[in-house]
CSV table of C-alpha atoms in Angstrom, one decimal:
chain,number,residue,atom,x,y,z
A,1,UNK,CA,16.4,2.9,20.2
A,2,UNK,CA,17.0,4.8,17.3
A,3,UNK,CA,17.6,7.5,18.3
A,4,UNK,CA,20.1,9.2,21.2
A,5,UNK,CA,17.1,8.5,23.6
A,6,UNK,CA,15.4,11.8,23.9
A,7,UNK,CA,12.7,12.7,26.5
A,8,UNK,CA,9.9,14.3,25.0
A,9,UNK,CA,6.8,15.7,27.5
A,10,UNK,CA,3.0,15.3,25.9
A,11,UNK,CA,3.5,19.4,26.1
A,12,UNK,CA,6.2,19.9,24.3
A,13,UNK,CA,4.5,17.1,21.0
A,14,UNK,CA,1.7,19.3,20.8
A,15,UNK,CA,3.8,22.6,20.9
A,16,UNK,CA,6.1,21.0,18.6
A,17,UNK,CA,3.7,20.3,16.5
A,18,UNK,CA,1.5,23.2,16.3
A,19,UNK,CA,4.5,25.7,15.8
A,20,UNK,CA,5.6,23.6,13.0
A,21,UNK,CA,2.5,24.8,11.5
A,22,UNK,CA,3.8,28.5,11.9
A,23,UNK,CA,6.9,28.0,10.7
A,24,UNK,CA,9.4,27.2,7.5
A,25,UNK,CA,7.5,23.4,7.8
A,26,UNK,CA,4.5,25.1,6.8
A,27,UNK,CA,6.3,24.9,3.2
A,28,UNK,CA,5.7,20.6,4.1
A,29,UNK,CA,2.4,21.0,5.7
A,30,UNK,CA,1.3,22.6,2.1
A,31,UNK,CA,1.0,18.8,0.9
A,32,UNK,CA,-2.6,19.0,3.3
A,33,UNK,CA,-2.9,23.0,4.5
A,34,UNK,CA,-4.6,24.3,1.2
A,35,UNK,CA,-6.6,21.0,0.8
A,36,UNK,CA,-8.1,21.0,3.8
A,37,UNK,CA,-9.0,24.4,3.6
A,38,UNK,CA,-10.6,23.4,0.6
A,39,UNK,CA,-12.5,21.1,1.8
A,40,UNK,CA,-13.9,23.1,4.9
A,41,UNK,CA,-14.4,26.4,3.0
A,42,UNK,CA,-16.1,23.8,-0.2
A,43,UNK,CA,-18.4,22.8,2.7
A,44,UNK,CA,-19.3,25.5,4.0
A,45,UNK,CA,-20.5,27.3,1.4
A,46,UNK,CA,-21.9,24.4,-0.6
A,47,UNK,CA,-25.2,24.4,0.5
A,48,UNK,CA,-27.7,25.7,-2.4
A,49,UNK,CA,-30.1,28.4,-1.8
A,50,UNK,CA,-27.7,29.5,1.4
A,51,UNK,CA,-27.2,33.4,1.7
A,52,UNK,CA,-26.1,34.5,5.3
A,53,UNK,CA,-23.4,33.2,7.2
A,54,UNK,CA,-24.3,30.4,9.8
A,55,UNK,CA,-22.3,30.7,13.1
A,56,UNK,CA,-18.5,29.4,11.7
A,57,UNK,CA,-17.5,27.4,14.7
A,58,UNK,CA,-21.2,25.6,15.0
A,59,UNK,CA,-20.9,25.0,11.5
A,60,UNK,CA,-17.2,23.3,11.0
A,61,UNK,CA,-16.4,22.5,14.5
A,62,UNK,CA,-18.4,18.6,14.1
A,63,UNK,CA,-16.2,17.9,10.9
A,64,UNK,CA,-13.1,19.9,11.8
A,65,UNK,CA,-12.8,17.7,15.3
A,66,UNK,CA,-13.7,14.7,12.8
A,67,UNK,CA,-11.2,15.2,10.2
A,68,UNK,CA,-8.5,16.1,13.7
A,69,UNK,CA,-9.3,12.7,15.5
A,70,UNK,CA,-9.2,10.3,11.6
A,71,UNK,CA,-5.9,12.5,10.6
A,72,UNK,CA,-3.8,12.2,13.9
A,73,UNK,CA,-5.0,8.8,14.3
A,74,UNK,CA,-3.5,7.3,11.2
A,75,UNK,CA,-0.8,9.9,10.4
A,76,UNK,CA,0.4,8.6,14.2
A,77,UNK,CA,0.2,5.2,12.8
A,78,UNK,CA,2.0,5.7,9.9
A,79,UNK,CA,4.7,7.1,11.7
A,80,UNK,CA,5.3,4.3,14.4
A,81,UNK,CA,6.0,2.0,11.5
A,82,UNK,CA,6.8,-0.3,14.2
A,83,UNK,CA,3.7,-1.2,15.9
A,84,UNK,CA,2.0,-4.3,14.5
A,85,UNK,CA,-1.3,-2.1,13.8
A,86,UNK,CA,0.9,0.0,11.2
A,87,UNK,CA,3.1,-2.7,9.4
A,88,UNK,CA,-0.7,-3.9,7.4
A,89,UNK,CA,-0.7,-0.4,6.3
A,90,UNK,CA,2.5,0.6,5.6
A,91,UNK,CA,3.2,-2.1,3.4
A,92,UNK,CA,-0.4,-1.3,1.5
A,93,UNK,CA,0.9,2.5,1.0
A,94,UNK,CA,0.7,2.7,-2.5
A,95,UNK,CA,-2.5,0.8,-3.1
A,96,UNK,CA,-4.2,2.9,0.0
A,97,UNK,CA,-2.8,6.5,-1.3
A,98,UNK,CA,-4.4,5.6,-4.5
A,99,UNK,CA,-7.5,4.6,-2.8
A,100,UNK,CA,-7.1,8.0,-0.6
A,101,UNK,CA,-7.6,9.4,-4.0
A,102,UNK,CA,-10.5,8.0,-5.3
A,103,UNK,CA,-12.1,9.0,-2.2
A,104,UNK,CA,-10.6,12.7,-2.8
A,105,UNK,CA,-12.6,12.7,-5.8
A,106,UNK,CA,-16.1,11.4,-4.7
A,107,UNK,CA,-15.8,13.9,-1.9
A,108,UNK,CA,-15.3,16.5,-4.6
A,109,UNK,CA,-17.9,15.4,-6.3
A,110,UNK,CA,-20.2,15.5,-3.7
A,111,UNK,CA,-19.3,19.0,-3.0
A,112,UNK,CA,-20.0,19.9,-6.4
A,113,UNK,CA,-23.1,18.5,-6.5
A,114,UNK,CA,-24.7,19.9,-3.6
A,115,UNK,CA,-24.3,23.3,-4.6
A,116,UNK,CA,-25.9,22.6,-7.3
A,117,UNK,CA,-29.2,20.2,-6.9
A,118,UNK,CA,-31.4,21.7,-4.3
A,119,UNK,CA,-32.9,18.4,-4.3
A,120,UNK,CA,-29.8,16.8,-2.4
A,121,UNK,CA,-29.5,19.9,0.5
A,122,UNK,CA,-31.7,17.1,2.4
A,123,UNK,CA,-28.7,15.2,2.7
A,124,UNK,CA,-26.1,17.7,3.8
A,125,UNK,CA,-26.5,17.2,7.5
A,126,UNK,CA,-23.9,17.7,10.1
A,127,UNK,CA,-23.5,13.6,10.5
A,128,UNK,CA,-22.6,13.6,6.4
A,129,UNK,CA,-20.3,16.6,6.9
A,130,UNK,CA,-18.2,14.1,9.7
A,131,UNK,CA,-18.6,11.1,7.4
A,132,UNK,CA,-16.7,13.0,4.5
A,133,UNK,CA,-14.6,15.0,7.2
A,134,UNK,CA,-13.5,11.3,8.4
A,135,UNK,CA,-13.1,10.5,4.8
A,136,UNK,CA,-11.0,13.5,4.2
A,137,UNK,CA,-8.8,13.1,7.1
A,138,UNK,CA,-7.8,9.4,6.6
A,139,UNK,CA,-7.0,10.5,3.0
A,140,UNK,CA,-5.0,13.4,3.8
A,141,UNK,CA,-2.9,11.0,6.5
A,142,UNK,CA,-2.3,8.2,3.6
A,143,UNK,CA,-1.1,10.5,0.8
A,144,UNK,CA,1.1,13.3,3.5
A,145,UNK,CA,4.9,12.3,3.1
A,146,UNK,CA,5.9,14.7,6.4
A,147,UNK,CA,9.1,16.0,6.5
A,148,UNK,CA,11.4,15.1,9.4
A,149,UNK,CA,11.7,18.4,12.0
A,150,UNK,CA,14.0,17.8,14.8
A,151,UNK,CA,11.3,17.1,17.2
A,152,UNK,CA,9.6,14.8,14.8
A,153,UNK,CA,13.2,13.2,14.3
A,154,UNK,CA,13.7,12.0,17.7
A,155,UNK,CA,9.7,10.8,17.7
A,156,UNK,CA,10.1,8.9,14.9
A,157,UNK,CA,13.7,7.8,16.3
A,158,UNK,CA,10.9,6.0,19.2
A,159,UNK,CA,8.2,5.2,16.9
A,160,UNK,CA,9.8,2.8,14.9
A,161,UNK,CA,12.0,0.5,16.6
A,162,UNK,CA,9.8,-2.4,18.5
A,163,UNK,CA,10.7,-1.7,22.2
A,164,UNK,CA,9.4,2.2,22.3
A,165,UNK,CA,7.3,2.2,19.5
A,166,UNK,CA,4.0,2.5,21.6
A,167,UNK,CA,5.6,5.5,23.6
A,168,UNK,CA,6.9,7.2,19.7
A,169,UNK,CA,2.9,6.6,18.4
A,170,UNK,CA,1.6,8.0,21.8
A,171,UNK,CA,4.1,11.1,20.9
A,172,UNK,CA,3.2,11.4,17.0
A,173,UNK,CA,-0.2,11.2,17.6
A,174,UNK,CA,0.5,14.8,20.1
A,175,UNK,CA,2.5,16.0,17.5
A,176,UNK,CA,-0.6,15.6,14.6
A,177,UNK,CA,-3.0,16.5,17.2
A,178,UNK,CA,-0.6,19.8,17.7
A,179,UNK,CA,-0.7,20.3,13.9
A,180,UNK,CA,-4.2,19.8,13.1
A,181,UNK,CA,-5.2,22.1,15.9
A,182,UNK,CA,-3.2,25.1,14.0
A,183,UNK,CA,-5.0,23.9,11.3
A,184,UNK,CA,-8.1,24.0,11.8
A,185,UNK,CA,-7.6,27.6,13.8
A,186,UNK,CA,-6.3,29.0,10.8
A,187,UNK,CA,-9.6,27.4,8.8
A,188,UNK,CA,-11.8,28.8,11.1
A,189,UNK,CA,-10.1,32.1,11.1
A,190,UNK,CA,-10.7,32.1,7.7
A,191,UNK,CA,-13.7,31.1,7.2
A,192,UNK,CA,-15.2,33.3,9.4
A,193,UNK,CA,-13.6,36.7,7.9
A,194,UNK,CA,-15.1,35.4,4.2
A,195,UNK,CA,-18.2,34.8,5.5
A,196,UNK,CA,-18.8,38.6,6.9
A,197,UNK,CA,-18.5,40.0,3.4
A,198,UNK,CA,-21.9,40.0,1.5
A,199,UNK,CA,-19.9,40.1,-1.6
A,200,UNK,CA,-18.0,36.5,-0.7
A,201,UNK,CA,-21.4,35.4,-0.5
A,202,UNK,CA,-22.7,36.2,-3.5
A,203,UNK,CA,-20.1,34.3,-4.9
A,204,UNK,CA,-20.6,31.4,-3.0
A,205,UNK,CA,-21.1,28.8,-5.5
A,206,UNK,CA,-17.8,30.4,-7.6
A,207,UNK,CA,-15.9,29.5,-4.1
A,208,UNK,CA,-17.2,26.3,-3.8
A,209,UNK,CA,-16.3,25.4,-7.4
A,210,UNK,CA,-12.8,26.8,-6.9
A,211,UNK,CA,-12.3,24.2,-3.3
A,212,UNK,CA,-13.4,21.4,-5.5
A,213,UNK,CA,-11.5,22.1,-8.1
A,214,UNK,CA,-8.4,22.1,-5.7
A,215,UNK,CA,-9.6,18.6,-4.4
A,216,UNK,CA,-9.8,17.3,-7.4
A,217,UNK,CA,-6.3,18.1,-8.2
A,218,UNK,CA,-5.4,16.9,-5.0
A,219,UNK,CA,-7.0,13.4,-5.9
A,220,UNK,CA,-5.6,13.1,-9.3
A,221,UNK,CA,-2.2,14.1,-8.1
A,222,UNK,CA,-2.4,10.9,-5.7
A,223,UNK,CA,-3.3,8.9,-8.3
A,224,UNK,CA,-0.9,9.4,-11.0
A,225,UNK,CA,1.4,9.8,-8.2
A,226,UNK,CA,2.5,13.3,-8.5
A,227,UNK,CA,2.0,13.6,-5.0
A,228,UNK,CA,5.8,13.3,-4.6
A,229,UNK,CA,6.6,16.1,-7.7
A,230,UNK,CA,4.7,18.2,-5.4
A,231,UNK,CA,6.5,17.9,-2.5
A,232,UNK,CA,9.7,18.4,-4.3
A,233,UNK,CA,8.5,21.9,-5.7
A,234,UNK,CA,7.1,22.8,-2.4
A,235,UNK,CA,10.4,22.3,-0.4
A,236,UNK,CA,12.6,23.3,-3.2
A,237,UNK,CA,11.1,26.6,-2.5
A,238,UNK,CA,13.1,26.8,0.9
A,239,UNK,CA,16.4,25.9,-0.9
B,1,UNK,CA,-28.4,9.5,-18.4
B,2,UNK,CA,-29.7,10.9,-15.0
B,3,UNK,CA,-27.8,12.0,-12.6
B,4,UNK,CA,-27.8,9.2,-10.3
B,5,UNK,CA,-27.0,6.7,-12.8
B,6,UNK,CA,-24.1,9.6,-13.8
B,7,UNK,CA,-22.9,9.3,-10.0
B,8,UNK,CA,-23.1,5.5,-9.9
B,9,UNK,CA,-21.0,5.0,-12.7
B,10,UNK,CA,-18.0,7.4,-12.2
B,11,UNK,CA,-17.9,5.7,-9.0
B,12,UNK,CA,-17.5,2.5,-10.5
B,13,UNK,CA,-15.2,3.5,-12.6
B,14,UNK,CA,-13.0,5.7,-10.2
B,15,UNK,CA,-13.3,1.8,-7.8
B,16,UNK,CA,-11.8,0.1,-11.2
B,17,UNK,CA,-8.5,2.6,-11.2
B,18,UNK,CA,-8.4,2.3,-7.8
B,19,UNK,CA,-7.9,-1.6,-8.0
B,20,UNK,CA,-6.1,-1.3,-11.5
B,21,UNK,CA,-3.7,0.9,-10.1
B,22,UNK,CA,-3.2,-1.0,-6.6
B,23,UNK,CA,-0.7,-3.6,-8.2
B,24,UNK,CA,2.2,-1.3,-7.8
B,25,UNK,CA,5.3,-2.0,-5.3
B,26,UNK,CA,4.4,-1.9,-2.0
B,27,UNK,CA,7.1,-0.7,0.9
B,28,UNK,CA,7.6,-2.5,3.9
B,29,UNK,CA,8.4,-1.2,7.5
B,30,UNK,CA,11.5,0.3,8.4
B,31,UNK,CA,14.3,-1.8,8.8
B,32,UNK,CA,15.4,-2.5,12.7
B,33,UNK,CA,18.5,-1.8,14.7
B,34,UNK,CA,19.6,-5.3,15.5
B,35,UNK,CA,18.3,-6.8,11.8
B,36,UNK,CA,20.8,-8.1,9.2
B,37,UNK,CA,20.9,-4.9,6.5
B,38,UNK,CA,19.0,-5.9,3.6
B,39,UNK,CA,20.8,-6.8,-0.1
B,40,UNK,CA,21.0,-4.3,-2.8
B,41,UNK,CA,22.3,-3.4,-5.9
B,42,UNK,CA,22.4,0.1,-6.0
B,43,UNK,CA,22.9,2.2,-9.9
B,44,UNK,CA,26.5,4.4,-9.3
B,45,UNK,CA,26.1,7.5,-10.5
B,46,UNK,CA,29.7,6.9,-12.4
B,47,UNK,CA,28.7,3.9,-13.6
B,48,UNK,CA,28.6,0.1,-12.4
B,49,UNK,CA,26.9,-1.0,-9.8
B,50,UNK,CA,27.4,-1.2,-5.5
B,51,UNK,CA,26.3,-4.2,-3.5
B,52,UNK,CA,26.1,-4.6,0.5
B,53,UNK,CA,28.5,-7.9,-0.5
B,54,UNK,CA,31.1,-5.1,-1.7
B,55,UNK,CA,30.8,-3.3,2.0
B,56,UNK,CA,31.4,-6.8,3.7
B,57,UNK,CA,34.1,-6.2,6.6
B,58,UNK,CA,33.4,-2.7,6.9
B,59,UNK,CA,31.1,-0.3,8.9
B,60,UNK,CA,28.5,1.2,7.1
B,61,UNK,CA,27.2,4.5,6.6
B,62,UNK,CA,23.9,4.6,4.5
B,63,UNK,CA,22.0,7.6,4.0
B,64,UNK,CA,19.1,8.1,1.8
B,65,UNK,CA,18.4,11.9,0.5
B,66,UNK,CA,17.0,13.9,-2.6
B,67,UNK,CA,18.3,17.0,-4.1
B,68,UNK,CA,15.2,19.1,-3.2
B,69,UNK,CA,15.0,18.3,0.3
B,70,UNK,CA,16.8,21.0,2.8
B,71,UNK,CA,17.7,18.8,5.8
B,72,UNK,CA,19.9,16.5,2.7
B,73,UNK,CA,21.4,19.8,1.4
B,74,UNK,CA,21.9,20.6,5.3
B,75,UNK,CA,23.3,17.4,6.5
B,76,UNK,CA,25.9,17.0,3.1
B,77,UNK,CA,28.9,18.7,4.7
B,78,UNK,CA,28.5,16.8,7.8
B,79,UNK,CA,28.9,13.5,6.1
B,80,UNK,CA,31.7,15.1,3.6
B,81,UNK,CA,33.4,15.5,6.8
B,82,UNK,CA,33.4,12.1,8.0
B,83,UNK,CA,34.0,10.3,5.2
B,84,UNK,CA,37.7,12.4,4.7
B,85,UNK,CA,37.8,12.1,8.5
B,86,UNK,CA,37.4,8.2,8.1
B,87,UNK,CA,39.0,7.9,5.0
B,88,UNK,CA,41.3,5.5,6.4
B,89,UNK,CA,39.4,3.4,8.5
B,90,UNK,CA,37.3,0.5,8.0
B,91,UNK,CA,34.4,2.4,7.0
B,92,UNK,CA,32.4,3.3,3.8
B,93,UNK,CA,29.8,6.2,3.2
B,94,UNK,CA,26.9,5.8,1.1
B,95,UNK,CA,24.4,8.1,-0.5
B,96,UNK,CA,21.5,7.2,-2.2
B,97,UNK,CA,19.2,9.5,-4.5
B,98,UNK,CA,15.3,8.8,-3.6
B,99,UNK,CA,12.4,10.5,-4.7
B,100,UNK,CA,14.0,12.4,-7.2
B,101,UNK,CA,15.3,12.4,-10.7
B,102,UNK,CA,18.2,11.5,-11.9
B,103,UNK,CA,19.8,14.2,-13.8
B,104,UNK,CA,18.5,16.3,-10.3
B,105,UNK,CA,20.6,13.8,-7.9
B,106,UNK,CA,23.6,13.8,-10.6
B,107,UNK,CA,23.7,17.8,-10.1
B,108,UNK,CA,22.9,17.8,-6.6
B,109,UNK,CA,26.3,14.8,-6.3
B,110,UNK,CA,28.4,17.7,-8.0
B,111,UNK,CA,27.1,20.6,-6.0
B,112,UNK,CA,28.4,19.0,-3.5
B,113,UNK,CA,31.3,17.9,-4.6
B,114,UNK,CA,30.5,14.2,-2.6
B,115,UNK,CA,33.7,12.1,-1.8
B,116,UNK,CA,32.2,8.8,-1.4
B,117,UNK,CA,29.9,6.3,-3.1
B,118,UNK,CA,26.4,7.8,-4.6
B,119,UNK,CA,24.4,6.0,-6.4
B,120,UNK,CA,20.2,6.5,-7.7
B,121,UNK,CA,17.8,4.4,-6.3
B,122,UNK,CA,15.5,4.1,-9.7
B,123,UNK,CA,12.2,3.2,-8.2
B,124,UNK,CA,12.7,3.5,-4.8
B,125,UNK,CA,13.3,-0.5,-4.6
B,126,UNK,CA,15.8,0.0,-2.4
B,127,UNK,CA,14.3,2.7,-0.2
B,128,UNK,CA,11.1,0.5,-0.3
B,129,UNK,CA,13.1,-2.6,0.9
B,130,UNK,CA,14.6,-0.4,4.2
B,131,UNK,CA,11.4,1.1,5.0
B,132,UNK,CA,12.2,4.4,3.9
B,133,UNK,CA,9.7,7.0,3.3
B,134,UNK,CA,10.9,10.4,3.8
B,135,UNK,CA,14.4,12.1,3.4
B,136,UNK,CA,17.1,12.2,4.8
B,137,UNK,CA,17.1,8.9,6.4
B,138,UNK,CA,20.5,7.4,7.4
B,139,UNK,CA,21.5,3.8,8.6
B,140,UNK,CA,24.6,3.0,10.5
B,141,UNK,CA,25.4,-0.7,10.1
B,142,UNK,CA,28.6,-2.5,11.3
B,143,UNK,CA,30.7,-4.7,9.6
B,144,UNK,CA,28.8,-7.6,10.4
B,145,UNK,CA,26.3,-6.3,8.5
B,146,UNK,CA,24.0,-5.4,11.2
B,147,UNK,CA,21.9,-1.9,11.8
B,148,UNK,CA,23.1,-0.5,14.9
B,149,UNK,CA,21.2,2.9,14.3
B,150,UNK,CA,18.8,4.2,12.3
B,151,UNK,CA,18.4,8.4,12.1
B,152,UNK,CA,15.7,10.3,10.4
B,153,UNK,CA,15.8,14.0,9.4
B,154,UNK,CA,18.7,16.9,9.7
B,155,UNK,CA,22.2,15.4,10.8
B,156,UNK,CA,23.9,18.4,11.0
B,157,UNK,CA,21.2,19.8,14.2
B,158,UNK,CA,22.9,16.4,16.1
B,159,UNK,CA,27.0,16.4,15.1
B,160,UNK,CA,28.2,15.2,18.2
B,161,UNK,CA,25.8,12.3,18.1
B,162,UNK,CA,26.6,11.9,14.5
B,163,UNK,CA,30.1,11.3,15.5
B,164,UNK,CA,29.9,8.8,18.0
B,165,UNK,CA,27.3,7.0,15.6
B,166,UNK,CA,29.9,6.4,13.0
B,167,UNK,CA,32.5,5.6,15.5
B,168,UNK,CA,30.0,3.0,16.8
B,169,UNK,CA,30.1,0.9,14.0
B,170,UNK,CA,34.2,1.3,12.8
């Protein structure tokens, strides 16, 4: 083991994981928070010829447990370097994150598109709304670079050595289920105080515009490889 | 140009960067207690160059960090400590500058004031080769050359363990 053999409950992961969201981290979770918040609030408003708000949770819960389920799942993966499911992946990291990208974009592009053609709402159904989520959420797992909290420490301490990595993946993947959770609260939360306002609605399609807009930067910034820059400026903030 | 032959393109060409792009250098997975440590030759910040060969008959202490990162900047005076600690025993510190600039790293070297080997990792080929993907990341390997621990994250939140760890491989 890697690590001075910690004992870490299912619990405590999610906790751990989910506070991490609240806290000082949150400056490392900003490699995903705004993007994903992009994404859902680009979603929701998207849809052309919309003008009242449809009920938030019936509306993003499909893709928000999507995007939770593809995230956790690989981000887990990722971390427990030392399974023999991750190793393929790991050591395709940079192809993938540029991949991730691409993907990044032709979700954007989709967004941007259906707020605009009337003659593509047709297609904006829940089951294309978990598709993209799915999309979304494996791409946000291959580009995140996460930064090390304690608890994460001694998870990754398990994950990647052979003899405990299944119990460190089985941890990781409670920690990102902890994490994704708080995030997809705080996008409800959100979206469901901008949709009250008449005025946000008016301006629908500038909102919409704006979320793609961030995911395009978001998918250009993976493939150029900026991604790293990023984090740098983010957590050089907290020094 | 309609829009769906607009769409099909860009996405053919967004496909071609995508596989233009994938020939970069691809990382492996991290490195295991109980492997051999993997060769280097790690750029000194002071010039020349360091190889594992030059550590040979002496524990190891490798850490990989980058100036922006607050669990490196926290874990620095733990390691400063050791390494005066240990100055006298068989046993060598090593820092190495990832994910970062050069000029950055050289500042962040001085800040600290760092009494032991530091050297930049240009390109992350090293990094790459020990499976490293986030700092701080630190390897303790003995002076067979062997990882006997690997730690990822703040050192200074575990100094006791920390401790025992470098007395582990002496």
């Amino acid at each position: 083991m890697g690590q001075g053999g910690s004992v870490i409950g299912a619990g405590e992961a999610v906790w751990g994981g989910f506070s991490a969201f609240f806290s000082i981290w949150q400056l490392c979770i900003l490699q995903f928070s705004p993007f994903f918040l992009a994404f859902i609030v680009g979603t929701f408003f998207c849809t052309p010829g919309q003008r009242h708000a449809p009920p938030v949770i019936r509306a993003t819960l499909p893709a928000s447990l999507a995007w939770t389920l593809s995230f956790t799942l690989l981000y887990s993966l990722l971390i427990a370097s030392a399974l023999p499911l991750s190793r393929p992946l790991i050591s395709n990291l940079g192809s993938l994150r540029i991949i991730a990208g691409v993907l990044i974009l032709l979700v954007s592009l989709y967004i941007f598109l259906m707020g605009r053609r009337a003659s593509l709402a047709k297609w904006h159904r829940p089951s294309t709304l978990i598709v993209l989520a799915m999309v979304i959420g494996i791409s946000f797992a291959l580009m995140y670079s996460p930064c090390i909290t304690p608890m994460l420490s001694d998870i990754m301490g398990l994950a990647t050595q052979r003899g405990t990595a299944r119990e460190g993946w089985y941890l990781a993947f409670l920690y990102g289920l902890g994490t994704s959770i708080a995030m997809c609260a705080f996008a409800w939360a959100l979206i469901a105080v901008l949709s009250r306002s008449a005025a946000v609605w008016r301006k629908a399609r500038w909102i919409s515009d704006a979320c793609v807009l961030v995911l395009v930067v978001l998918g250009l910034m993976n493939i150029s490889g900026l991604m790293t820059f990023y984090k740098a400026f983010l957590l050089g903030l907290a020094l | 140009m309609n829009l769906i032959s607009f769409c099909r393109r860009l996405c053919a060409a967004l496909l071609l960067v995508a596989l233009f792009s994938a020939c970069s250098e691809e990382a492996k997975p991290l490195l295991q207690v109980g492997e051999k440590a993997t060769p280097f030759s790690l750029e000194m910040l002071g010039g020349g160059a360091r190889r594992l060969e030059d550590y040979a008959g002496k524990g190891l202490v490798i850490t990989f960090m980058s100036s922006w990162c607050p669990c490196s900047n926290n874990s620095m005076p733990l390691l400063e400590q050791a390494s005066v600690a240990h100055k006298s025993d068989q046993i060598a510190f090593l820092l190495v500058g990832i994910q970062d600039s050069r000029k950055k790293f050289d500042k962040f070297t001085k800040k600290w004031n760092v009494p032991f080997d530091a050297g930049y990792d240009k390109g992350d080929r090293i990094a790459k080769d020990y499976g490293v993907s986030a700092p701080p990341t630190t390897f303790f390997i003995d002076r067979n050359g062997i990882v006997k621990r690997a730690f990822y994250g703040d050192i200074s939140v575990k100094p006791e363990e920390f401790r025992q760890w470098v007395k582990e491989v002496l």
